GROMACS .gro file of C-alpha atoms in nm:
model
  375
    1UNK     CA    1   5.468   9.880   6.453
    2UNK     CA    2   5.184   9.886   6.675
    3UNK     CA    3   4.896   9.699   6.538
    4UNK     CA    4   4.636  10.027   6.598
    5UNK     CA    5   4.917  10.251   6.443
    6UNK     CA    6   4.897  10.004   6.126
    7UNK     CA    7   4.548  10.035   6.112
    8UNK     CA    8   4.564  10.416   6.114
    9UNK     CA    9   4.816  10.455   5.855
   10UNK     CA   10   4.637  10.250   5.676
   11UNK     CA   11   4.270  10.490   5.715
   12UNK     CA   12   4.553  10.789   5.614
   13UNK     CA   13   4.634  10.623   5.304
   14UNK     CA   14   4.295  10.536   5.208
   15UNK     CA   15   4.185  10.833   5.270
   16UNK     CA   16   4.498  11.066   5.089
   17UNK     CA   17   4.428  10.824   4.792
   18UNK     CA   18   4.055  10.926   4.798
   19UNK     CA   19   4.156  11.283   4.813
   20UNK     CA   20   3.795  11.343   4.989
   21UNK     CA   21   3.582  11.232   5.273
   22UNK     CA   22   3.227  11.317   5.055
   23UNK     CA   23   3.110  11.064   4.906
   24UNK     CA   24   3.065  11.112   4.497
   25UNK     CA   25   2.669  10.910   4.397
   26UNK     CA   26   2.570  10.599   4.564
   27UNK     CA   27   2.384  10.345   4.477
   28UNK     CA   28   2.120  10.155   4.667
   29UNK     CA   29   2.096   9.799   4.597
   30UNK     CA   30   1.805   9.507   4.699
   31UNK     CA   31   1.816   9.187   4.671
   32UNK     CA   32   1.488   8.934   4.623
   33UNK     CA   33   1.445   8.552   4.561
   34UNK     CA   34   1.105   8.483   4.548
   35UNK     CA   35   0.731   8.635   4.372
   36UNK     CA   36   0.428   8.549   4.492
   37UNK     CA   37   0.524   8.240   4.664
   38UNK     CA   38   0.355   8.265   5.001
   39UNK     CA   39   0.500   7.887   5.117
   40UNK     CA   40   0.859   8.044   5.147
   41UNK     CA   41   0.791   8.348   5.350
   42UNK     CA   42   1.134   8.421   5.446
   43UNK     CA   43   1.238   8.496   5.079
   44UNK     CA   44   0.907   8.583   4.948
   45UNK     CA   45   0.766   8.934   4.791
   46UNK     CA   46   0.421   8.969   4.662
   47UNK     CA   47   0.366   9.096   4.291
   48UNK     CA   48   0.179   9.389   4.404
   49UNK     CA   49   0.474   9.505   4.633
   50UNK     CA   50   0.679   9.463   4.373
   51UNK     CA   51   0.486   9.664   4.128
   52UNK     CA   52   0.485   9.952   4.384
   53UNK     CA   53   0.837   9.939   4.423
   54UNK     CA   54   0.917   9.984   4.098
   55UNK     CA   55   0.639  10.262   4.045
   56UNK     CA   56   0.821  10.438   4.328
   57UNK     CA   57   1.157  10.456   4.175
   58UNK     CA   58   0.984  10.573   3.847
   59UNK     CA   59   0.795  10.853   4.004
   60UNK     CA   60   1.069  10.977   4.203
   61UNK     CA   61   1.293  10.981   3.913
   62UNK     CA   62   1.587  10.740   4.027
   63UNK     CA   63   1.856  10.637   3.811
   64UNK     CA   64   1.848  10.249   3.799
   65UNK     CA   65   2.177  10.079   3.697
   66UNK     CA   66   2.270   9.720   3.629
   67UNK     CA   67   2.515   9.567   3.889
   68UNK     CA   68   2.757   9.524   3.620
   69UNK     CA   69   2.731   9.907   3.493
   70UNK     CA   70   2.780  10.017   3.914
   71UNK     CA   71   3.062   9.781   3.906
   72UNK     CA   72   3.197   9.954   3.592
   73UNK     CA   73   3.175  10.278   3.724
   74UNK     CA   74   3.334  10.206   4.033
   75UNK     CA   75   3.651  10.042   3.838
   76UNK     CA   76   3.671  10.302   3.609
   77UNK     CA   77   3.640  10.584   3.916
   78UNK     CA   78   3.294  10.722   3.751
   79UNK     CA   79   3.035  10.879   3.934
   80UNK     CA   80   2.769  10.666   4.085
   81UNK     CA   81   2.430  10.880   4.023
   82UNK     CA   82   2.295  11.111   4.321
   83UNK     CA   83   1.979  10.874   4.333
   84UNK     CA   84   2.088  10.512   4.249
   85UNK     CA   85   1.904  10.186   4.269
   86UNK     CA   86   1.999   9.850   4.208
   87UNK     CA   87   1.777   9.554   4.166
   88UNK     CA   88   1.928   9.159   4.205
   89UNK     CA   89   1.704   8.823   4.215
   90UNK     CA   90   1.934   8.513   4.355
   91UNK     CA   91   1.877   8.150   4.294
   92UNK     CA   92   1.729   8.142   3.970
   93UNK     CA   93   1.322   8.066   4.085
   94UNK     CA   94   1.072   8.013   3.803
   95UNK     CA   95   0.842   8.295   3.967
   96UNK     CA   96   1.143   8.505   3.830
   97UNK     CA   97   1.020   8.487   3.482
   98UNK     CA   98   0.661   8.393   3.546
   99UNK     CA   99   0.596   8.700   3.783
  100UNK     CA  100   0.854   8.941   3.830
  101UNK     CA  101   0.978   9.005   3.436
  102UNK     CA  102   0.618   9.101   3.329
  103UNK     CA  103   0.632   9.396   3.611
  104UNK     CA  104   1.046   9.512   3.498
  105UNK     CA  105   0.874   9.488   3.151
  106UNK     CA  106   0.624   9.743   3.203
  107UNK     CA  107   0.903  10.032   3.329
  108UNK     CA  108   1.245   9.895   3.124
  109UNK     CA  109   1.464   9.867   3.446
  110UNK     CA  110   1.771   9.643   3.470
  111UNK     CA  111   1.803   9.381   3.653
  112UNK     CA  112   2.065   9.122   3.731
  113UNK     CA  113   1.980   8.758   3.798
  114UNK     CA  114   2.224   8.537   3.943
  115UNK     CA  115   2.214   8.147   3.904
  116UNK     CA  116   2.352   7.864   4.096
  117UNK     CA  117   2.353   7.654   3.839
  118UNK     CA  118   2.346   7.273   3.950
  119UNK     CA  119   1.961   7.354   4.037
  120UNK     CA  120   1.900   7.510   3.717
  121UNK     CA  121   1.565   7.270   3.551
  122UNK     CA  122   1.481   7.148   3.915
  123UNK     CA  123   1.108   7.177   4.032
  124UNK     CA  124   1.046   7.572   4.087
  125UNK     CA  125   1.424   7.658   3.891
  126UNK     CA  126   1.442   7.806   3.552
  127UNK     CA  127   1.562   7.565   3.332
  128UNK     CA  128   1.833   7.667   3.041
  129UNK     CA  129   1.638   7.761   2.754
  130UNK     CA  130   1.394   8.006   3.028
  131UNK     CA  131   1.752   8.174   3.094
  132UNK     CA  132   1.901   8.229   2.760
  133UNK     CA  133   1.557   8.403   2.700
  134UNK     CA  134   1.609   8.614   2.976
  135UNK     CA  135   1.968   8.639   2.861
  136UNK     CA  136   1.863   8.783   2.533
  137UNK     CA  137   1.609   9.017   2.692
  138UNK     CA  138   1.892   9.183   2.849
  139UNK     CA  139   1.870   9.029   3.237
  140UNK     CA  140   2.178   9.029   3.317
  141UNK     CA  141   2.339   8.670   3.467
  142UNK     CA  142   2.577   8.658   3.748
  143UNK     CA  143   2.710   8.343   3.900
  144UNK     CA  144   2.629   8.193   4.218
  145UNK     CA  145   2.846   7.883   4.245
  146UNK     CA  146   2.699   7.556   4.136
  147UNK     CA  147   2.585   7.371   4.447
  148UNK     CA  148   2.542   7.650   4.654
  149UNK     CA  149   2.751   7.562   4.949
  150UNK     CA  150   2.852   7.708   5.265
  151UNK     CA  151   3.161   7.862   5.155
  152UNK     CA  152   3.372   7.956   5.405
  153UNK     CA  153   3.248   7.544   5.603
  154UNK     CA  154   3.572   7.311   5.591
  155UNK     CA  155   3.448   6.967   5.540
  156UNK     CA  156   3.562   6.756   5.845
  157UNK     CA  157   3.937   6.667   5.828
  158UNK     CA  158   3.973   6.855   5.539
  159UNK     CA  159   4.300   7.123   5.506
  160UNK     CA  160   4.286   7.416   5.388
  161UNK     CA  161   4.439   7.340   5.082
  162UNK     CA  162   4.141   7.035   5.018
  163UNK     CA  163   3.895   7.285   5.101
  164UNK     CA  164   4.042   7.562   4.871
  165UNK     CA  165   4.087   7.367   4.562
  166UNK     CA  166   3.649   7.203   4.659
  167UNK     CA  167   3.574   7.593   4.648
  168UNK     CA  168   3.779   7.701   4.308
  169UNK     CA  169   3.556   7.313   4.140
  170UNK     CA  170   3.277   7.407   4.219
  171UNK     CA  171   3.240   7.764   4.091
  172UNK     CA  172   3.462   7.683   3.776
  173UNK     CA  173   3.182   7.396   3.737
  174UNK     CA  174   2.924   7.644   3.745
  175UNK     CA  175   3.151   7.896   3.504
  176UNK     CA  176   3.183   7.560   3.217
  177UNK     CA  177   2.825   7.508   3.248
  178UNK     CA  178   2.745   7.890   3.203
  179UNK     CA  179   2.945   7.901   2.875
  180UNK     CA  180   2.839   7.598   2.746
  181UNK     CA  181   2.451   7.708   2.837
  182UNK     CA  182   2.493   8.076   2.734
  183UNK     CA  183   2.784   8.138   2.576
  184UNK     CA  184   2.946   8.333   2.834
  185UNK     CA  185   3.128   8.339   3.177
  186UNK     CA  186   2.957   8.592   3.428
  187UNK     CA  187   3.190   8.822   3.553
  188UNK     CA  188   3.012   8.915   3.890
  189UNK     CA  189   2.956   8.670   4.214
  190UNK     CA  190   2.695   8.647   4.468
  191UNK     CA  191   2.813   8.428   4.804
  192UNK     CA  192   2.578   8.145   4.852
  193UNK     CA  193   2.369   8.306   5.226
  194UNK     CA  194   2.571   8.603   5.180
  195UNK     CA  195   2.893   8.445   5.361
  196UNK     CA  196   3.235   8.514   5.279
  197UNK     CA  197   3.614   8.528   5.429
  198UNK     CA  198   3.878   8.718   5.357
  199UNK     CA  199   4.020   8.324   5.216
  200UNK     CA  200   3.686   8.310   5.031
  201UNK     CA  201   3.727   8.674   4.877
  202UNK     CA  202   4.107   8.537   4.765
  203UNK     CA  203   3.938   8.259   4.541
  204UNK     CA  204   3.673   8.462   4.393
  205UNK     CA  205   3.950   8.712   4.307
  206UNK     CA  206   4.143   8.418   4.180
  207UNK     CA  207   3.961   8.296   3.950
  208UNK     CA  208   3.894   8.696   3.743
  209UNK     CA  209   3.519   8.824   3.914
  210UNK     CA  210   3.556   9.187   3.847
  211UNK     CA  211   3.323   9.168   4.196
  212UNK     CA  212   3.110   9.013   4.417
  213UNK     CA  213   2.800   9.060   4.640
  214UNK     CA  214   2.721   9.027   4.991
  215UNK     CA  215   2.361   9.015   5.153
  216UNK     CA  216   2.445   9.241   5.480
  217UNK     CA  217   2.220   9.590   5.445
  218UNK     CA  218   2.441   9.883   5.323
  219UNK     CA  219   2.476  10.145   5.078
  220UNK     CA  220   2.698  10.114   4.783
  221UNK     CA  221   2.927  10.443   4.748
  222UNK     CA  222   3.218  10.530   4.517
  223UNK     CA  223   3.476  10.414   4.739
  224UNK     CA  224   3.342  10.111   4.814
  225UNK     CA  225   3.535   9.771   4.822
  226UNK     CA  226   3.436   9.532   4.528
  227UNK     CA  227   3.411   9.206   4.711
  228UNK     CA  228   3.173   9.275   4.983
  229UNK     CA  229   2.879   9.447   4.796
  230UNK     CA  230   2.573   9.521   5.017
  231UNK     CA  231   2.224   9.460   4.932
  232UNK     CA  232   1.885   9.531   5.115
  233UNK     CA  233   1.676   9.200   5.148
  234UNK     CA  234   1.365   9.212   5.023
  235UNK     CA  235   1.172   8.988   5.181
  236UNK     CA  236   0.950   8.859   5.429
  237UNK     CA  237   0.763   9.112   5.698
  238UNK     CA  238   1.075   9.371   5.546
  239UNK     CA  239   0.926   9.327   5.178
  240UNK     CA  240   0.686   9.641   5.193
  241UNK     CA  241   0.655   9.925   5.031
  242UNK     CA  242   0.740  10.153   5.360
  243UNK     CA  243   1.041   9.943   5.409
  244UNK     CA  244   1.172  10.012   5.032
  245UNK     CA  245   1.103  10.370   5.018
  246UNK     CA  246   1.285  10.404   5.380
  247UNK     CA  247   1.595  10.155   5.267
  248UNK     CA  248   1.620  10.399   4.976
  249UNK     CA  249   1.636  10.698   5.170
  250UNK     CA  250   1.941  10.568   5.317
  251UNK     CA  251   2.327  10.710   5.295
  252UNK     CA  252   2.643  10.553   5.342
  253UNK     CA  253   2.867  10.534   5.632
  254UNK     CA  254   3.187  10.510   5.491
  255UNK     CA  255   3.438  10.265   5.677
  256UNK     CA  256   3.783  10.245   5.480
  257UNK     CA  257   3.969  10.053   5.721
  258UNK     CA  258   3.781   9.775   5.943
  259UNK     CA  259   3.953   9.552   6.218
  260UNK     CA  260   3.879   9.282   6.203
  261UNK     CA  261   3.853   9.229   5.858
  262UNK     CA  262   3.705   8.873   5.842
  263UNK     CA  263   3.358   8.817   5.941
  264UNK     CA  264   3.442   8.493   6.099
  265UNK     CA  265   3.342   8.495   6.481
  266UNK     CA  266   3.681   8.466   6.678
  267UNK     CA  267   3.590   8.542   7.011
  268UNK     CA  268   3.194   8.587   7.144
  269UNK     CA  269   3.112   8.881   7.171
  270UNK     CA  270   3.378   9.004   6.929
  271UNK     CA  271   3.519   9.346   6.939
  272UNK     CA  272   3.522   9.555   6.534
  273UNK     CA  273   3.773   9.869   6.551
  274UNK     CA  274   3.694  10.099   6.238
  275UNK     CA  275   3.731  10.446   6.062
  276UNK     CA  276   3.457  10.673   6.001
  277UNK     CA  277   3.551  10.923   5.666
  278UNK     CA  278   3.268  11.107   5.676
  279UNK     CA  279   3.252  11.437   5.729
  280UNK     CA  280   2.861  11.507   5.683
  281UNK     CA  281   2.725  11.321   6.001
  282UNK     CA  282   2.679  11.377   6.346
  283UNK     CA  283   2.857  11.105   6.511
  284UNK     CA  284   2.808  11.192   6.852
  285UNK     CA  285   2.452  11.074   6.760
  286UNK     CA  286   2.535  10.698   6.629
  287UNK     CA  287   2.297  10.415   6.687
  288UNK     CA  288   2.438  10.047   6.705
  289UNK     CA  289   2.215   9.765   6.681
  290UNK     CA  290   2.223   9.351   6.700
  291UNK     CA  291   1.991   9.208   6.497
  292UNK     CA  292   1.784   9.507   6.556
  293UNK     CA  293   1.826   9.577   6.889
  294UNK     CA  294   2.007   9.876   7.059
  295UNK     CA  295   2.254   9.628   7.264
  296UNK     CA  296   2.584   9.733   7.129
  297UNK     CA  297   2.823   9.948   7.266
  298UNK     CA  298   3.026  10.248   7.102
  299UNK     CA  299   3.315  10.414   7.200
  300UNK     CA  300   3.526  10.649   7.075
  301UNK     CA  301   3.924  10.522   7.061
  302UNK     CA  302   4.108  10.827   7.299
  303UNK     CA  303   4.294  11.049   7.057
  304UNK     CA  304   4.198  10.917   6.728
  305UNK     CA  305   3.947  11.104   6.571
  306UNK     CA  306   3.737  10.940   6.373
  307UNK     CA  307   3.797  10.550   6.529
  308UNK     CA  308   3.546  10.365   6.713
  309UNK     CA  309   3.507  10.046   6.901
  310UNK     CA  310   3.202   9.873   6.891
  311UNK     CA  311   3.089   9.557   7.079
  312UNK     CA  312   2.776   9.389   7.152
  313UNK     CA  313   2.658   9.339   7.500
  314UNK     CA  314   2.636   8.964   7.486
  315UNK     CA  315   2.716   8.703   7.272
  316UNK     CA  316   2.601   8.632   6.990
  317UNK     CA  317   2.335   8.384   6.886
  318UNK     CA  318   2.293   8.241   6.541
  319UNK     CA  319   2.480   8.118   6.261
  320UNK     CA  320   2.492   8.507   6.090
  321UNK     CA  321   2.469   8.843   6.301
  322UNK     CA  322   2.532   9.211   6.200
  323UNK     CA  323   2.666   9.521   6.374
  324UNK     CA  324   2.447   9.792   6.221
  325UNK     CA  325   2.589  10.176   6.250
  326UNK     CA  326   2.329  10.420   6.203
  327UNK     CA  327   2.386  10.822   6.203
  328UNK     CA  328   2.198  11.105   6.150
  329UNK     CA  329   2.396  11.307   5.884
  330UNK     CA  330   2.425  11.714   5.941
  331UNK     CA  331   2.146  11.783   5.680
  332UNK     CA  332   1.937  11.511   5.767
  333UNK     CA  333   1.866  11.173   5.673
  334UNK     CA  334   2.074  10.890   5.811
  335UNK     CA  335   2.398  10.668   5.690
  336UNK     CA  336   2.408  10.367   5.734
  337UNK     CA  337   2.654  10.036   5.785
  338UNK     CA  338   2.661   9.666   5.890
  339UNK     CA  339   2.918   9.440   5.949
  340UNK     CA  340   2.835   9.094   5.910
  341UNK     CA  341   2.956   8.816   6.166
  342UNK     CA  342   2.958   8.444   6.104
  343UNK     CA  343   2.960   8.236   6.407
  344UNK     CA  344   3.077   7.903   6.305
  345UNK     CA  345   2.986   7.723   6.646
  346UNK     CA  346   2.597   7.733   6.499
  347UNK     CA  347   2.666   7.466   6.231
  348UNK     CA  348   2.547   7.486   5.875
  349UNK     CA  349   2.283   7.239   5.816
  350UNK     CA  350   2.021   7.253   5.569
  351UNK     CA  351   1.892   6.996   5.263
  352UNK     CA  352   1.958   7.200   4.989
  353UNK     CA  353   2.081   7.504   5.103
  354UNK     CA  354   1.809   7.702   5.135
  355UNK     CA  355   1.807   7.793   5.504
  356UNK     CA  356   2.068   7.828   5.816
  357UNK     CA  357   2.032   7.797   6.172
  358UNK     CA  358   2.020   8.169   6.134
  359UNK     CA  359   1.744   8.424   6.157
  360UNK     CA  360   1.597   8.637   5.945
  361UNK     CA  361   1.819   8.954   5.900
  362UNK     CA  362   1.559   9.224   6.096
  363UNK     CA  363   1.456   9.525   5.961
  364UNK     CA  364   1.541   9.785   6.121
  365UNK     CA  365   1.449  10.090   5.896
  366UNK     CA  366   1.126  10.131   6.194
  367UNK     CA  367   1.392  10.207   6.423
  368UNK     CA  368   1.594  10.436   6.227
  369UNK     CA  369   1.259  10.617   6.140
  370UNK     CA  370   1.148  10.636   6.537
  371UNK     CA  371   1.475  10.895   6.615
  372UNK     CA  372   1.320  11.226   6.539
  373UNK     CA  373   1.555  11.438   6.268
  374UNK     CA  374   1.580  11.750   6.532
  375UNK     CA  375   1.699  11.546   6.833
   0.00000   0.00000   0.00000
């Protein structure tokens, strides 16, 4: 069979096992690292951000769920809420605890913290004892391997097998030293810079995570897959209040069937096929973006409604790139998708792990705002 035929049949079956194109509640999820600590701008949020933010969701009345509950609810086929928000913290930072938990205190949201656990007691971590506290509060604790490698990065000469069986130590070293620290194995993952492979997803699966999270920008709907999880970074010159209020105003684009499915850079610029279900936007009207600027192009696959091809202009530059699919939907506001790229010719180097020869992901919720609703 043809190779586009597979991937419509494919859509078709998604789609007839949906039994819809609407999408039931969504959820809009953020992720943070830091609180108040203006040396690591990148990953940073001040406390009085933060405190708006949170006011915000309060005042407007949105419904804000635990990662774990929206990953219940999506297992069990529940309905996400019609206003959902999601807040995450990755890495485990004292300003966690010392800053953020006094401000979650105040308005009894949620939140889920997860912990790569061989830095767990370094200088600026929470140690053990700081997390079973938080444990018992009711933070919730998610894994986030235990070194906090560059997952889908082969070691040189190493085969695929060596490299598979490095991946599946490491996070069962971080699962042993969660239950021997808290009593329990997290059941949710968070990829270390946000990178995956369809060969990363396969261990994660492996070893039980009911599901795992991403960092590319997206909305969270009911038909969403497990493993790739979107978040909204908060942080850096995106960490505003302007920027949260807009990210939450945002809708999914739903994309059942992508091609291809890896984020792994093959060929520069590479070329993503995909399915658009909905039924509520105006695609004639879609936006594509690289790293926030208009320099992709769209177009329609002849005879297949519903199928698009989408490639940037020129290649890409950077360790980690998005394709970002903005519409206006038919009763305004605007969806929203990325599809995240990892171009392994920009190596991953760091000390720690802390940054990548990539740049910051770009906001583009300015952009989105610019396009006037009645054009």
């Amino acid at each position: 069979m043809h190779k586009f035929s597979v991937l419509i049949a494919a859509a078709l079956f998604c789609l007839v096992s949906l039994g819809q194109t609407a999408v039931a509640g969504q959820v809009n999820a953020f992720i943070y690292h830091r609180f108040d600590e203006t040396k690591y701008p990148s990953t940073n949020i001040s406390s009085v951000v933060f405190a708006e933010q949170l006011a915000y969701l309060q005042q407007q009345n949105y419904t804000v769920l635990s990662i774990g509950e929206v990953v219940r609810r999506l297992r069990s086929g529940e309905n996400l809420p019609a206003k959902g928000a999601v807040l995450t913290v990755d890495d485990g930072y004292r300003s966690f605890a010392d800053v953020a938990m006094p401000i979650v205190r105040q308005y009894g949201f949620p939140i889920s913290l997860f912990v790569n656990t061989d830095a767990v007691g370094s200088r600026g971590y929470l140690d053990w004892a700081q997390l079973r506290a938080l444990q018992q509060e009711g933070v919730e604790i998610g894994n986030h391997t235990a070194s906090h490698p560059y997952m889908v990065e082969k070691k040189q000469e190493e085969t695929q097998e060596e490299w598979r069986q490095r991946i599946i130590e490491d996070l069962k070293k971080a699962e042993q030293q969660f239950m021997t620290q808290l009593g329990k194995v997290p059941e949710l993952f968070v990829y270390p810079y946000g990178e995956y492979s369809v060969e990363v997803i396969d261990v994660v699966k492996s070893l039980g995570f009911k599901a795992a999270l991403a960092q590319q920008s997206g909305v969270i709907h009911s038909t969403h897959d497990l493993y790739t999880l979107p978040r909204f970074p908060m942080g850096g010159p995106y960490a505003t209040l302007a920027g949260f209020i807009n990210k939450l105003s945002m809708k999914p684009l739903v994309v059942p069937v992508e091609n291809p499915v890896s984020p792994v850079v093959l060929n520069n610029p590479p070329d993503l096929t995909l399915n658009i279900a909905n039924d509520d936007v105006d695609l004639s009207r879609m936006n594509c973006f690289v790293q926030g600027e208009n320099s992709c192009r769209v177009v329609p696959v002849a005879g297949q409604a519903g199928w698009y091809k989408v490639v940037a202009e020129k290649a890409l530059t950077g360790r980690r790139n998005k394709y970002t699919l903005t519409v206006p939907g038919r009763e305004g506001g605007w969806h929203w998708y990325s599809h995240l790229w990892i171009n392994a010719d920009f190596p991953a180097v760091d000390g720690r792990g802390l940054t990548s020869a990539a740049g910051p992901e770009v906001d583009l919720g300015k952009t989105v705002q610019a396009v006037p609703e009645n054009q």
